[in-house]
Amino acid sequence: MKSHSDKDVEAEGLMLPQETKPIRILLVDDQRSIREGYRMLLEVQPDIKVVAETGRSDEALELASREAVDIILLDLDLGAQSPESGLDIITKLRAANTEALILILTGASDLETHQEAARRGAMGLVNKDQSFQFIVKAIRKVHAGEAWFDRALFGAILTERGDAARKAENPEVIKIASLTERELEIIKLVGHGLKNKEIGQQLNPHIGETTVRNHLNTIFNKLEIKGGRFELLIYAYRHGLASPPILENN
């Protein structure tokens, strides 16, 4: 995934890449004049063909399911005459045509809305006030499989995905961090295959079996383990809290 600015396209301009098959566009914008303008500008590109256009969400879904389309150029705000907004139909468009990629064309500068469009599956986003050369390059890049977002949105997406990854890991990290040194020691001994009495004897100072059982119950609660000792063994091996005993060959 890369971020882009108008400066990135100055050298390329409207140069035709080595394409043999035109990029088929479904143009979705509620303003007829906008659609006509983009159709006229896009169709002078030898590698781009507008195969259909509409200003309504319901018609967009019908066209997406019926037409062979490579890129859906979608305005987020489809106006009051449309049953749903462009944002609302991103997921539906992807389901209606699994081959098509969605490139958002918008006049809005709301970063949260842009992030939501990316979450729902848009492959790129360009602002209507950007140059036509920029939009043409975005179409070609998205068609080639490259995500296309401006630097601010690109940074926000990276931050959000990084936070999501950390949150996915945090529950287990937090649980393990809640264990005391004594509890970690007991888990390690359980991993070695010792019974409660043997565990108590290995600890310094020694403790009785009942105390070991109490510690184990606390461990089960902290780690949210429901399957008893066996589940604790699997958990301990998986998270590096204990090593499986080495079996010697006779």
PDB file of C-alpha atoms in Angstrom:
ATOM      1  CA  MET A   1       0.000   0.000   0.000  1.00  0.00           C
ATOM      2  CA  LYS A   2       1.385   3.434  -0.913  1.00  0.00           C
ATOM      3  CA  SER A   3       0.398   7.031  -0.313  1.00  0.00           C
ATOM      4  CA  HIS A   4       0.315   9.537  -3.146  1.00  0.00           C
ATOM      5  CA  SER A   5       0.186  13.213  -4.015  1.00  0.00           C
ATOM      6  CA  ASP A   6      -0.284  15.208  -7.217  1.00  0.00           C
ATOM      7  CA  LYS A   7       3.508  15.588  -7.493  1.00  0.00           C
ATOM      8  CA  ASP A   8       3.815  11.832  -7.924  1.00  0.00           C
ATOM      9  CA  VAL A   9       1.989  11.981 -11.251  1.00  0.00           C
ATOM     10  CA  GLU A  10       3.648  14.979 -12.892  1.00  0.00           C
ATOM     11  CA  ALA A  11       6.221  12.874 -14.725  1.00  0.00           C
ATOM     12  CA  GLU A  12       3.706  10.295 -15.836  1.00  0.00           C
ATOM     13  CA  GLY A  13       0.959  12.673 -16.978  1.00  0.00           C
ATOM     14  CA  LEU A  14      -1.509  10.740 -19.077  1.00  0.00           C
ATOM     15  CA  MET A  15       1.006   8.359 -20.644  1.00  0.00           C
ATOM     16  CA  LEU A  16      -0.597   5.119 -21.737  1.00  0.00           C
ATOM     17  CA  PRO A  17       0.734   2.067 -19.880  1.00  0.00           C
ATOM     18  CA  GLN A  18       1.286  -1.186 -21.748  1.00  0.00           C
ATOM     19  CA  GLU A  19      -2.309  -2.404 -21.554  1.00  0.00           C
ATOM     20  CA  THR A  20      -4.000  -4.505 -24.206  1.00  0.00           C
ATOM     21  CA  LYS A  21      -7.458  -4.570 -22.658  1.00  0.00           C
ATOM     22  CA  PRO A  22      -9.335  -1.417 -21.594  1.00  0.00           C
ATOM     23  CA  ILE A  23     -10.103  -0.799 -17.929  1.00  0.00           C
ATOM     24  CA  ARG A  24     -13.892  -0.987 -17.701  1.00  0.00           C
ATOM     25  CA  ILE A  25     -15.421   1.682 -15.468  1.00  0.00           C
ATOM     26  CA  LEU A  26     -18.790   1.910 -13.729  1.00  0.00           C
ATOM     27  CA  LEU A  27     -19.243   5.591 -12.873  1.00  0.00           C
ATOM     28  CA  VAL A  28     -21.516   6.347  -9.897  1.00  0.00           C
ATOM     29  CA  ASP A  29     -22.184  10.018  -9.093  1.00  0.00           C
ATOM     30  CA  ASP A  30     -25.489  11.780  -8.450  1.00  0.00           C
ATOM     31  CA  GLN A  31     -24.569  14.855 -10.521  1.00  0.00           C
ATOM     32  CA  ARG A  32     -25.161  14.275 -14.220  1.00  0.00           C
ATOM     33  CA  SER A  33     -22.761  17.048 -15.219  1.00  0.00           C
ATOM     34  CA  ILE A  34     -19.984  15.417 -13.173  1.00  0.00           C
ATOM     35  CA  ARG A  35     -20.648  12.050 -14.802  1.00  0.00           C
ATOM     36  CA  GLU A  36     -20.673  13.549 -18.279  1.00  0.00           C
ATOM     37  CA  GLY A  37     -17.439  15.408 -17.602  1.00  0.00           C
ATOM     38  CA  TYR A  38     -15.634  12.365 -16.293  1.00  0.00           C
ATOM     39  CA  ARG A  39     -16.960  10.155 -19.078  1.00  0.00           C
ATOM     40  CA  MET A  40     -15.677  12.599 -21.692  1.00  0.00           C
ATOM     41  CA  LEU A  41     -12.253  12.909 -20.042  1.00  0.00           C
ATOM     42  CA  LEU A  42     -11.854   9.209 -19.291  1.00  0.00           C
ATOM     43  CA  GLU A  43     -12.869   7.930 -22.696  1.00  0.00           C
ATOM     44  CA  VAL A  44     -10.118   9.861 -24.467  1.00  0.00           C
ATOM     45  CA  GLN A  45      -7.740   7.496 -22.657  1.00  0.00           C
ATOM     46  CA  PRO A  46      -7.129   4.515 -24.969  1.00  0.00           C
ATOM     47  CA  ASP A  47      -6.898   2.119 -22.014  1.00  0.00           C
ATOM     48  CA  ILE A  48     -10.102   3.227 -20.221  1.00  0.00           C
ATOM     49  CA  LYS A  49     -13.741   2.642 -21.153  1.00  0.00           C
ATOM     50  CA  VAL A  50     -16.819   3.801 -19.209  1.00  0.00           C
ATOM     51  CA  VAL A  51     -19.243   0.909 -19.655  1.00  0.00           C
ATOM     52  CA  ALA A  52     -22.081   2.262 -17.484  1.00  0.00           C
ATOM     53  CA  GLU A  53     -23.051   5.175 -15.272  1.00  0.00           C
ATOM     54  CA  THR A  54     -25.742   6.084 -12.753  1.00  0.00           C
ATOM     55  CA  GLY A  55     -26.538   8.503  -9.951  1.00  0.00           C
ATOM     56  CA  ARG A  56     -28.510   6.084  -7.760  1.00  0.00           C
ATOM     57  CA  SER A  57     -27.362   3.415  -5.334  1.00  0.00           C
ATOM     58  CA  ASP A  58     -29.982   0.833  -6.375  1.00  0.00           C
ATOM     59  CA  GLU A  59     -29.101   1.215 -10.043  1.00  0.00           C
ATOM     60  CA  ALA A  60     -25.401   0.993  -9.169  1.00  0.00           C
ATOM     61  CA  LEU A  61     -25.964  -2.372  -7.494  1.00  0.00           C
ATOM     62  CA  GLU A  62     -27.955  -3.628 -10.482  1.00  0.00           C
ATOM     63  CA  LEU A  63     -25.307  -2.475 -12.958  1.00  0.00           C
ATOM     64  CA  ALA A  64     -22.474  -3.920 -10.865  1.00  0.00           C
ATOM     65  CA  SER A  65     -24.124  -7.331 -10.856  1.00  0.00           C
ATOM     66  CA  ARG A  66     -24.899  -7.218 -14.588  1.00  0.00           C
ATOM     67  CA  GLU A  67     -21.943  -5.528 -16.255  1.00  0.00           C
ATOM     68  CA  ALA A  68     -18.358  -6.748 -16.640  1.00  0.00           C
ATOM     69  CA  VAL A  69     -16.607  -4.020 -14.643  1.00  0.00           C
ATOM     70  CA  ASP A  70     -13.014  -3.601 -13.459  1.00  0.00           C
ATOM     71  CA  ILE A  71     -13.304  -0.368 -11.456  1.00  0.00           C
ATOM     72  CA  ILE A  72     -16.323   1.199  -9.771  1.00  0.00           C
ATOM     73  CA  LEU A  73     -15.672   4.930  -9.502  1.00  0.00           C
ATOM     74  CA  LEU A  74     -17.999   5.780  -6.617  1.00  0.00           C
ATOM     75  CA  ASP A  75     -19.036   9.101  -5.110  1.00  0.00           C
ATOM     76  CA  LEU A  76     -19.657   8.823  -1.358  1.00  0.00           C
ATOM     77  CA  ASP A  77     -22.528  11.332  -1.345  1.00  0.00           C
ATOM     78  CA  LEU A  78     -25.219  10.253  -3.793  1.00  0.00           C
ATOM     79  CA  GLY A  79     -27.739  12.885  -2.715  1.00  0.00           C
ATOM     80  CA  ALA A  80     -31.296  12.748  -1.400  1.00  0.00           C
ATOM     81  CA  GLN A  81     -32.722  11.055  -4.505  1.00  0.00           C
ATOM     82  CA  SER A  82     -30.658   7.930  -3.913  1.00  0.00           C
ATOM     83  CA  PRO A  83     -31.949   5.247  -1.491  1.00  0.00           C
ATOM     84  CA  GLU A  84     -28.492   4.834   0.068  1.00  0.00           C
ATOM     85  CA  SER A  85     -25.210   6.716   0.173  1.00  0.00           C
ATOM     86  CA  GLY A  86     -22.077   5.592  -1.604  1.00  0.00           C
ATOM     87  CA  LEU A  87     -20.586   4.638   1.747  1.00  0.00           C
ATOM     88  CA  ASP A  88     -23.602   2.445   2.519  1.00  0.00           C
ATOM     89  CA  ILE A  89     -23.275   0.369  -0.643  1.00  0.00           C
ATOM     90  CA  ILE A  90     -19.523  -0.337  -0.711  1.00  0.00           C
ATOM     91  CA  THR A  91     -19.924  -3.771   0.864  1.00  0.00           C
ATOM     92  CA  LYS A  92     -22.971  -4.537  -1.298  1.00  0.00           C
ATOM     93  CA  LEU A  93     -21.125  -3.552  -4.469  1.00  0.00           C
ATOM     94  CA  ARG A  94     -18.268  -5.869  -3.572  1.00  0.00           C
ATOM     95  CA  ALA A  95     -20.755  -8.694  -3.084  1.00  0.00           C
ATOM     96  CA  ALA A  96     -22.590  -7.862  -6.323  1.00  0.00           C
ATOM     97  CA  ASN A  97     -19.381  -7.944  -8.353  1.00  0.00           C
ATOM     98  CA  THR A  98     -16.482  -9.761  -6.728  1.00  0.00           C
ATOM     99  CA  GLU A  99     -14.105  -8.892  -9.579  1.00  0.00           C
ATOM    100  CA  ALA A 100     -14.591  -5.116  -9.460  1.00  0.00           C
ATOM    101  CA  LEU A 101     -12.417  -2.845  -7.325  1.00  0.00           C
ATOM    102  CA  ILE A 102     -13.861   0.290  -5.750  1.00  0.00           C
ATOM    103  CA  LEU A 103     -12.201   3.681  -6.084  1.00  0.00           C
ATOM    104  CA  ILE A 104     -13.889   6.429  -4.084  1.00  0.00           C
ATOM    105  CA  LEU A 105     -14.311   9.839  -5.691  1.00  0.00           C
ATOM    106  CA  THR A 106     -15.335  12.452  -3.141  1.00  0.00           C
ATOM    107  CA  GLY A 107     -15.514  16.142  -2.424  1.00  0.00           C
ATOM    108  CA  ALA A 108     -15.617  15.590   1.336  1.00  0.00           C
ATOM    109  CA  SER A 109     -12.573  15.914   3.585  1.00  0.00           C
ATOM    110  CA  ASP A 110     -13.893  13.933   6.560  1.00  0.00           C
ATOM    111  CA  LEU A 111     -11.042  11.593   7.519  1.00  0.00           C
ATOM    112  CA  GLU A 112     -13.290   9.323   9.600  1.00  0.00           C
ATOM    113  CA  THR A 113     -15.642   8.784   6.636  1.00  0.00           C
ATOM    114  CA  HIS A 114     -12.670   8.030   4.419  1.00  0.00           C
ATOM    115  CA  GLN A 115     -11.356   5.518   6.956  1.00  0.00           C
ATOM    116  CA  GLU A 116     -14.761   3.859   7.082  1.00  0.00           C
ATOM    117  CA  ALA A 117     -14.756   3.548   3.288  1.00  0.00           C
ATOM    118  CA  ALA A 118     -11.378   1.801   3.494  1.00  0.00           C
ATOM    119  CA  ARG A 119     -12.656  -0.488   6.261  1.00  0.00           C
ATOM    120  CA  ARG A 120     -15.586  -1.513   4.050  1.00  0.00           C
ATOM    121  CA  GLY A 121     -13.316  -2.486   1.195  1.00  0.00           C
ATOM    122  CA  ALA A 122     -12.561   0.544  -0.990  1.00  0.00           C
ATOM    123  CA  MET A 123      -9.174   0.101  -2.670  1.00  0.00           C
ATOM    124  CA  GLY A 124      -8.509   3.785  -3.070  1.00  0.00           C
ATOM    125  CA  LEU A 125      -9.799   7.307  -2.595  1.00  0.00           C
ATOM    126  CA  VAL A 126      -9.264  10.501  -4.554  1.00  0.00           C
ATOM    127  CA  ASN A 127     -10.636  13.963  -3.957  1.00  0.00           C
ATOM    128  CA  LYS A 128     -12.592  15.681  -6.710  1.00  0.00           C
ATOM    129  CA  ASP A 129     -10.378  18.753  -6.458  1.00  0.00           C
ATOM    130  CA  GLN A 130      -7.293  16.764  -7.434  1.00  0.00           C
ATOM    131  CA  SER A 131      -6.011  16.899 -10.993  1.00  0.00           C
ATOM    132  CA  PHE A 132      -7.500  14.724 -13.684  1.00  0.00           C
ATOM    133  CA  GLN A 133      -4.036  13.241 -14.260  1.00  0.00           C
ATOM    134  CA  PHE A 134      -4.037  12.173 -10.609  1.00  0.00           C
ATOM    135  CA  ILE A 135      -7.429  10.479 -10.955  1.00  0.00           C
ATOM    136  CA  VAL A 136      -6.389   8.644 -14.129  1.00  0.00           C
ATOM    137  CA  LYS A 137      -3.249   7.368 -12.437  1.00  0.00           C
ATOM    138  CA  ALA A 138      -5.285   6.264  -9.410  1.00  0.00           C
ATOM    139  CA  ILE A 139      -7.599   4.265 -11.695  1.00  0.00           C
ATOM    140  CA  ARG A 140      -4.655   2.541 -13.353  1.00  0.00           C
ATOM    141  CA  LYS A 141      -2.890   1.787 -10.080  1.00  0.00           C
ATOM    142  CA  VAL A 142      -5.994   0.402  -8.380  1.00  0.00           C
ATOM    143  CA  HIS A 143      -6.663  -1.719 -11.463  1.00  0.00           C
ATOM    144  CA  ALA A 144      -3.106  -3.058 -11.109  1.00  0.00           C
ATOM    145  CA  GLY A 145      -3.896  -4.083  -7.527  1.00  0.00           C
ATOM    146  CA  GLU A 146      -2.342  -1.192  -5.628  1.00  0.00           C
ATOM    147  CA  ALA A 147      -4.244   0.528  -2.830  1.00  0.00           C
ATOM    148  CA  TRP A 148      -4.369   4.296  -3.424  1.00  0.00           C
ATOM    149  CA  PHE A 149      -4.886   6.694  -0.523  1.00  0.00           C
ATOM    150  CA  ASP A 150      -3.516  10.130   0.300  1.00  0.00           C
ATOM    151  CA  ARG A 151      -0.827  10.423   2.955  1.00  0.00           C
ATOM    152  CA  ALA A 152      -3.127  11.490   5.792  1.00  0.00           C
ATOM    153  CA  LEU A 153      -5.535   8.616   5.223  1.00  0.00           C
ATOM    154  CA  PHE A 154      -2.711   6.172   4.593  1.00  0.00           C
ATOM    155  CA  GLY A 155      -1.159   7.114   7.948  1.00  0.00           C
ATOM    156  CA  ALA A 156      -4.503   6.806   9.734  1.00  0.00           C
ATOM    157  CA  ILE A 157      -5.111   3.356   8.230  1.00  0.00           C
ATOM    158  CA  LEU A 158      -1.656   2.152   9.282  1.00  0.00           C
ATOM    159  CA  THR A 159      -2.202   3.464  12.811  1.00  0.00           C
ATOM    160  CA  GLU A 160      -5.643   1.860  13.041  1.00  0.00           C
ATOM    161  CA  ARG A 161      -4.414  -1.509  11.784  1.00  0.00           C
ATOM    162  CA  GLY A 162      -1.431  -1.388  14.120  1.00  0.00           C
ATOM    163  CA  ASP A 163      -3.731  -0.647  17.055  1.00  0.00           C
ATOM    164  CA  ALA A 164      -6.035  -3.492  16.018  1.00  0.00           C
ATOM    165  CA  ALA A 165      -3.121  -5.917  15.893  1.00  0.00           C
ATOM    166  CA  ARG A 166      -1.937  -4.834  19.326  1.00  0.00           C
ATOM    167  CA  LYS A 167      -5.442  -5.168  20.746  1.00  0.00           C
ATOM    168  CA  ALA A 168      -5.670  -8.681  19.330  1.00  0.00           C
ATOM    169  CA  GLU A 169      -2.521  -9.621  21.240  1.00  0.00           C
ATOM    170  CA  ASN A 170      -3.169  -7.622  24.403  1.00  0.00           C
ATOM    171  CA  PRO A 171      -5.748  -9.871  26.107  1.00  0.00           C
ATOM    172  CA  GLU A 172      -3.251 -12.742  26.532  1.00  0.00           C
ATOM    173  CA  VAL A 173      -0.370 -10.389  27.296  1.00  0.00           C
ATOM    174  CA  ILE A 174      -2.445  -8.717  30.001  1.00  0.00           C
ATOM    175  CA  LYS A 175      -3.523 -12.061  31.466  1.00  0.00           C
ATOM    176  CA  ILE A 176       0.045 -13.365  31.625  1.00  0.00           C
ATOM    177  CA  ALA A 177       1.271 -10.093  33.139  1.00  0.00           C
ATOM    178  CA  SER A 178      -1.234 -10.553  35.974  1.00  0.00           C
ATOM    179  CA  LEU A 179       0.477 -13.765  37.131  1.00  0.00           C
ATOM    180  CA  THR A 180       2.732 -13.619  40.192  1.00  0.00           C
ATOM    181  CA  GLU A 181       6.269 -14.982  40.214  1.00  0.00           C
ATOM    182  CA  ARG A 182       5.106 -17.942  42.310  1.00  0.00           C
ATOM    183  CA  GLU A 183       2.254 -18.682  39.859  1.00  0.00           C
ATOM    184  CA  LEU A 184       4.659 -18.596  36.911  1.00  0.00           C
ATOM    185  CA  GLU A 185       6.930 -21.000  38.779  1.00  0.00           C
ATOM    186  CA  ILE A 186       4.027 -23.397  39.371  1.00  0.00           C
ATOM    187  CA  ILE A 187       3.034 -23.259  35.689  1.00  0.00           C
ATOM    188  CA  LYS A 188       6.598 -24.159  34.719  1.00  0.00           C
ATOM    189  CA  LEU A 189       6.559 -27.174  37.063  1.00  0.00           C
ATOM    190  CA  VAL A 190       3.150 -28.266  35.736  1.00  0.00           C
ATOM    191  CA  GLY A 191       4.733 -28.127  32.293  1.00  0.00           C
ATOM    192  CA  HIS A 192       7.445 -30.500  33.489  1.00  0.00           C
ATOM    193  CA  GLY A 193       4.748 -33.038  34.306  1.00  0.00           C
ATOM    194  CA  LEU A 194       4.947 -32.801  38.100  1.00  0.00           C
ATOM    195  CA  LYS A 195       1.983 -33.595  40.344  1.00  0.00           C
ATOM    196  CA  ASN A 196       0.729 -31.191  43.007  1.00  0.00           C
ATOM    197  CA  LYS A 197       2.691 -32.848  45.833  1.00  0.00           C
ATOM    198  CA  GLU A 198       5.897 -32.809  43.771  1.00  0.00           C
ATOM    199  CA  ILE A 199       5.314 -29.174  42.817  1.00  0.00           C
ATOM    200  CA  GLY A 200       4.958 -28.229  46.495  1.00  0.00           C
ATOM    201  CA  GLN A 201       8.223 -29.977  47.313  1.00  0.00           C
ATOM    202  CA  GLN A 202      10.092 -28.244  44.493  1.00  0.00           C
ATOM    203  CA  LEU A 203       9.103 -24.767  45.637  1.00  0.00           C
ATOM    204  CA  ASN A 204      11.164 -22.798  48.117  1.00  0.00           C
ATOM    205  CA  PRO A 205       9.794 -22.568  50.714  1.00  0.00           C
ATOM    206  CA  HIS A 206       7.877 -25.836  50.379  1.00  0.00           C
ATOM    207  CA  ILE A 207       4.087 -25.661  50.300  1.00  0.00           C
ATOM    208  CA  GLY A 208       1.373 -28.298  50.704  1.00  0.00           C
ATOM    209  CA  GLU A 209      -0.838 -29.851  48.040  1.00  0.00           C
ATOM    210  CA  THR A 210      -3.856 -27.799  49.130  1.00  0.00           C
ATOM    211  CA  THR A 211      -1.915 -24.570  48.670  1.00  0.00           C
ATOM    212  CA  VAL A 212      -0.751 -25.738  45.237  1.00  0.00           C
ATOM    213  CA  ARG A 213      -4.380 -26.448  44.277  1.00  0.00           C
ATOM    214  CA  ASN A 214      -5.377 -22.968  45.459  1.00  0.00           C
ATOM    215  CA  HIS A 215      -2.626 -21.437  43.324  1.00  0.00           C
ATOM    216  CA  LEU A 216      -3.766 -23.472  40.317  1.00  0.00           C
ATOM    217  CA  ASN A 217      -7.368 -22.324  40.744  1.00  0.00           C
ATOM    218  CA  THR A 218      -6.159 -18.723  40.814  1.00  0.00           C
ATOM    219  CA  ILE A 219      -4.115 -19.361  37.670  1.00  0.00           C
ATOM    220  CA  PHE A 220      -7.117 -20.909  35.906  1.00  0.00           C
ATOM    221  CA  ASN A 221      -9.201 -17.845  36.767  1.00  0.00           C
ATOM    222  CA  LYS A 222      -6.569 -15.336  35.651  1.00  0.00           C
ATOM    223  CA  LEU A 223      -5.951 -17.103  32.337  1.00  0.00           C
ATOM    224  CA  GLU A 224      -9.664 -17.911  31.856  1.00  0.00           C
ATOM    225  CA  ILE A 225      -8.869 -21.600  31.519  1.00  0.00           C
ATOM    226  CA  LYS A 226     -11.909 -23.864  31.732  1.00  0.00           C
ATOM    227  CA  GLY A 227     -10.361 -27.216  30.795  1.00  0.00           C
ATOM    228  CA  GLY A 228      -8.217 -27.741  33.870  1.00  0.00           C
ATOM    229  CA  ARG A 229      -4.640 -28.957  33.954  1.00  0.00           C
ATOM    230  CA  PHE A 230      -4.475 -30.233  30.366  1.00  0.00           C
ATOM    231  CA  GLU A 231      -5.645 -26.905  28.938  1.00  0.00           C
ATOM    232  CA  LEU A 232      -3.115 -25.145  31.168  1.00  0.00           C
ATOM    233  CA  LEU A 233      -0.356 -27.340  29.705  1.00  0.00           C
ATOM    234  CA  ILE A 234      -1.336 -26.423  26.145  1.00  0.00           C
ATOM    235  CA  TYR A 235      -1.588 -22.740  27.070  1.00  0.00           C
ATOM    236  CA  ALA A 236       1.798 -22.787  28.819  1.00  0.00           C
ATOM    237  CA  TYR A 237       3.564 -24.456  25.889  1.00  0.00           C
ATOM    238  CA  ARG A 238       1.905 -22.156  23.352  1.00  0.00           C
ATOM    239  CA  HIS A 239       2.863 -18.968  25.197  1.00  0.00           C
ATOM    240  CA  GLY A 240       6.335 -20.020  26.279  1.00  0.00           C
ATOM    241  CA  LEU A 241       5.503 -20.283  29.985  1.00  0.00           C
ATOM    242  CA  ALA A 242       6.779 -23.872  30.142  1.00  0.00           C
ATOM    243  CA  SER A 243       8.725 -26.342  28.035  1.00  0.00           C
ATOM    244  CA  PRO A 244       7.472 -29.874  27.340  1.00  0.00           C
ATOM    245  CA  PRO A 245       9.493 -32.537  29.181  1.00  0.00           C
ATOM    246  CA  ILE A 246      12.188 -34.178  27.072  1.00  0.00           C
ATOM    247  CA  LEU A 247      11.621 -37.913  26.709  1.00  0.00           C
ATOM    248  CA  GLU A 248      14.773 -40.008  26.705  1.00  0.00           C
ATOM    249  CA  ASN A 249      15.055 -43.066  24.470  1.00  0.00           C
ATOM    250  CA  ASN A 250      15.686 -46.313  26.340  1.00  0.00           C
TER     251      ASN A 250
END
